[in-house]
XYZ file of C-alpha atoms in Angstrom:
284
model
C 60.386 -183.181 140.318
C 58.124 -182.775 137.942
C 56.159 -181.059 140.617
C 59.285 -178.551 140.577
C 59.687 -178.341 137.217
C 56.466 -177.471 136.435
C 56.926 -174.638 139.325
C 59.795 -173.327 138.630
C 58.464 -173.368 134.374
C 54.980 -170.761 135.699
C 57.670 -169.010 138.223
C 59.241 -168.269 134.120
C 56.243 -167.015 133.454
C 55.112 -165.282 135.308
C 58.632 -163.012 135.036
C 58.551 -162.631 131.440
C 55.108 -162.211 132.020
C 55.712 -158.816 133.996
C 58.342 -157.699 131.113
C 55.578 -157.673 129.057
C 53.565 -155.785 131.385
C 50.929 -153.781 128.691
C 47.652 -151.362 129.533
C 44.983 -149.845 126.888
C 45.060 -146.931 126.079
C 44.687 -144.324 128.929
C 43.468 -140.539 128.775
C 47.675 -140.033 129.905
C 48.778 -142.113 127.199
C 46.910 -140.562 124.189
C 47.409 -137.268 125.507
C 50.971 -137.569 125.759
C 50.679 -140.290 122.240
C 47.998 -139.803 120.171
C 47.347 -138.195 117.660
C 48.979 -138.353 113.482
C 52.852 -138.749 113.063
C 54.648 -138.333 109.250
C 58.055 -137.831 108.355
C 57.274 -134.878 106.507
C 53.832 -132.624 108.951
C 53.461 -130.443 106.413
C 53.294 -132.551 103.821
C 49.559 -134.083 102.694
C 50.759 -136.062 100.046
C 52.933 -138.301 102.945
C 52.671 -141.343 104.774
C 50.771 -141.445 108.798
C 50.685 -142.982 111.586
C 47.965 -142.283 113.927
C 46.950 -143.533 117.098
C 43.066 -143.215 118.658
C 41.947 -145.211 121.629
C 40.369 -147.414 119.304
C 43.289 -148.659 116.579
C 46.172 -147.846 115.588
C 46.298 -146.741 111.186
C 49.459 -146.554 108.920
C 47.958 -144.492 105.859
C 50.569 -144.472 102.322
C 48.855 -143.607 99.445
C 46.222 -146.099 98.804
C 47.543 -148.211 101.520
C 46.259 -148.729 104.768
C 46.087 -151.027 107.886
C 44.781 -150.837 110.857
C 45.239 -152.864 114.266
C 43.538 -152.640 117.057
C 42.308 -152.488 120.227
C 45.302 -151.207 121.369
C 47.981 -151.588 124.734
C 50.003 -149.699 125.435
C 53.159 -151.611 126.959
C 56.477 -149.068 129.089
C 58.779 -152.131 130.491
C 58.872 -153.928 126.352
C 62.554 -153.349 126.999
C 62.347 -154.604 130.397
C 65.429 -153.366 133.049
C 67.382 -152.256 129.834
C 64.933 -149.667 127.581
C 67.233 -147.871 124.392
C 67.734 -144.133 124.551
C 64.793 -142.084 123.884
C 62.703 -144.779 124.803
C 58.985 -143.899 125.420
C 56.448 -146.705 125.825
C 55.331 -149.777 122.990
C 51.708 -149.129 121.883
C 50.663 -152.910 120.481
C 47.898 -153.892 118.838
C 46.160 -156.675 115.932
C 45.895 -156.752 111.966
C 43.252 -158.850 111.230
C 43.545 -162.144 109.918
C 47.844 -161.198 110.141
C 49.693 -160.543 113.074
C 50.810 -157.520 115.890
C 51.730 -153.995 114.521
C 53.632 -152.066 116.977
C 54.308 -148.483 117.143
C 57.890 -148.117 119.259
C 57.404 -144.337 120.601
C 61.592 -142.285 121.507
C 61.465 -138.661 121.836
C 64.717 -137.279 121.779
C 65.238 -133.122 121.820
C 63.051 -132.762 118.837
C 59.713 -134.250 120.025
C 58.007 -136.987 119.844
C 59.168 -140.153 116.962
C 57.003 -143.031 115.868
C 59.268 -145.810 114.090
C 57.618 -148.616 112.374
C 57.561 -152.560 114.428
C 55.685 -155.753 114.062
C 54.775 -159.488 112.869
C 57.557 -160.965 109.722
C 54.406 -160.615 108.032
C 53.560 -157.244 108.767
C 56.159 -155.731 107.643
C 56.506 -157.446 104.829
C 53.138 -156.313 103.955
C 54.137 -152.355 104.682
C 57.311 -152.953 102.725
C 61.005 -150.810 102.944
C 59.252 -147.454 102.526
C 57.126 -147.256 105.281
C 59.251 -149.922 108.039
C 62.154 -148.486 109.224
C 61.620 -144.468 108.595
C 60.413 -141.736 111.504
C 58.128 -140.551 111.885
C 57.458 -137.121 113.947
C 54.646 -136.385 116.196
C 52.985 -134.503 114.405
C 49.913 -132.428 116.781
C 49.384 -133.692 121.023
C 50.824 -132.314 123.575
C 53.980 -133.791 123.897
C 54.288 -132.735 119.808
C 57.543 -130.059 121.491
C 60.962 -131.314 121.834
C 62.533 -129.206 125.277
C 58.935 -128.966 127.558
C 59.039 -126.004 128.923
C 55.391 -124.765 129.937
C 54.250 -120.900 129.758
C 55.267 -117.894 131.939
C 52.293 -117.318 134.147
C 49.015 -114.526 132.900
C 50.577 -111.499 133.976
C 47.120 -109.941 136.182
C 45.326 -107.679 133.423
C 47.381 -108.941 130.324
C 46.368 -111.847 128.782
C 48.571 -114.022 127.625
C 49.815 -113.960 124.476
C 51.915 -116.674 122.797
C 55.168 -115.970 121.339
C 55.710 -114.605 117.700
C 57.071 -118.266 115.344
C 59.882 -118.447 114.175
C 60.357 -117.031 110.703
C 61.050 -119.291 108.155
C 64.065 -119.945 106.179
C 65.601 -117.996 103.944
C 65.680 -118.566 100.865
C 69.011 -118.752 98.904
C 71.116 -116.735 96.293
C 71.569 -118.312 92.872
C 74.720 -117.690 94.217
C 74.666 -118.888 97.662
C 78.301 -120.415 99.395
C 76.672 -124.149 98.910
C 79.348 -124.668 102.118
C 78.438 -122.647 103.856
C 74.187 -123.862 103.921
C 75.230 -127.340 104.463
C 76.654 -125.902 107.614
C 73.730 -124.077 108.633
C 72.445 -125.809 112.307
C 68.852 -125.914 110.622
C 69.955 -127.988 107.748
C 72.131 -131.085 110.196
C 69.016 -130.892 112.795
C 66.116 -131.289 109.735
C 68.957 -134.437 108.864
C 69.150 -136.604 112.235
C 65.188 -135.958 112.724
C 65.131 -137.727 109.326
C 67.226 -140.124 108.937
C 65.108 -142.858 112.081
C 67.108 -145.584 114.042
C 69.958 -144.749 110.948
C 70.683 -142.063 113.250
C 72.530 -144.701 116.326
C 75.234 -145.046 113.686
C 77.752 -141.518 114.861
C 78.834 -141.276 110.860
C 74.921 -140.584 109.412
C 74.677 -138.504 111.417
C 77.700 -135.869 112.189
C 77.722 -136.580 108.660
C 81.761 -137.345 109.339
C 83.419 -138.860 106.839
C 85.494 -137.936 104.036
C 83.354 -135.304 101.629
C 84.391 -133.402 98.688
C 83.579 -129.187 98.094
C 79.374 -129.193 98.189
C 78.004 -127.614 94.571
C 75.087 -126.036 93.130
C 72.873 -128.540 91.255
C 69.798 -128.660 88.897
C 67.685 -131.241 89.821
C 63.606 -131.801 87.733
C 64.000 -127.794 87.220
C 65.295 -126.432 90.846
C 68.437 -125.831 92.244
C 69.754 -127.618 94.887
C 73.383 -127.640 97.453
C 74.833 -131.728 96.345
C 76.637 -133.074 98.882
C 78.155 -135.822 99.128
C 80.222 -137.912 102.511
C 80.808 -141.954 102.705
C 82.246 -143.562 106.098
C 85.408 -142.704 107.030
C 87.884 -146.246 106.442
C 85.664 -147.820 104.269
C 83.884 -144.987 100.987
C 83.333 -147.488 98.601
C 80.408 -149.215 100.467
C 78.831 -147.011 102.750
C 78.097 -143.393 101.867
C 75.659 -140.380 100.857
C 73.904 -138.526 98.069
C 71.927 -135.665 99.528
C 70.193 -132.902 97.721
C 69.370 -129.462 99.809
C 66.355 -127.692 98.943
C 67.693 -124.481 102.269
C 64.645 -121.788 100.064
C 62.155 -124.285 102.081
C 64.884 -127.607 103.876
C 63.373 -129.698 101.696
C 65.807 -132.382 101.875
C 66.182 -135.790 100.089
C 68.889 -138.218 99.891
C 70.097 -141.897 99.434
C 72.197 -144.305 101.872
C 74.320 -146.885 100.699
C 75.054 -149.128 102.704
C 77.240 -151.948 102.136
C 74.738 -153.088 98.600
C 71.362 -152.316 100.247
C 69.747 -148.629 99.504
C 68.042 -146.152 101.347
C 66.195 -143.644 100.141
C 65.702 -140.784 102.301
C 62.864 -137.703 102.998
C 59.321 -139.302 100.718
C 61.499 -138.257 96.955
C 59.022 -138.535 93.785
C 59.231 -141.382 91.581
C 61.352 -138.775 89.103
C 63.915 -137.799 91.673
C 64.403 -141.339 92.909
C 66.160 -142.018 89.708
C 68.575 -138.909 89.675
C 69.157 -138.948 93.039
C 71.101 -142.757 91.485
C 72.666 -141.333 88.936
C 74.288 -138.104 90.912
C 75.805 -141.166 93.162
C 77.331 -143.240 89.733
C 79.251 -139.921 89.253
C 80.515 -139.446 92.576
C 80.960 -143.073 94.417
C 81.234 -145.125 90.947
C 83.350 -143.368 88.383
C 86.532 -141.983 88.922
C 86.920 -137.968 89.462
């Protein structure tokens, strides 16, 4: 009887190990998922993740965490992976436990969500976990994956012209029109990370006052606020949007927990909280 139980246990362990099959980062994995990831690729001071053949690295200001012996697990979730899942990149932090880069893909491209053992997540803190880090370089950065047209005989294959930058909003621009701009919605969804799985947040679907211009720190922004249908008091958002450079800063309030979006500078955090108080905690 004991031998039968032991055999069943060994079979169960073997099945579990198969579901978590992992391998060293080979050339194909590095070509697809290697490189640098960031919440704001064009901002040098923004937190960055790096995937190399030898390490997974998290850098934010003077903070740095390195996980060695990186491995890839394409079957991390077994037969039921979440939507967009590509691969789990696993590594070991010295003196701690596992640091994991969960790589997903959407129509914009690849992005990473930080994960790991509880002590690793605690060391990183909420300002780094729960965010979405976009791939800044690498072959899989673009979301469409379209291949360039073949070269014509005797004619070089010229790259397509760059997209024009967003036009600066005029002083009297209509805030409602600016908020309705598809570029605003696309940027917002890209910044949400795992919170984007909630439709009311991703689609900004809920009761909302008319957007308006405000001046914060000497800069003009469109103030846009909205809340979850039928649960406005406990689930709501204030956004500050700069149409000239597509910057968005936001405070998301969900059931007594606040989340900052867009990596706002310290002086901006206080302004966001004051605006939130005015929008959702005072008589209108």
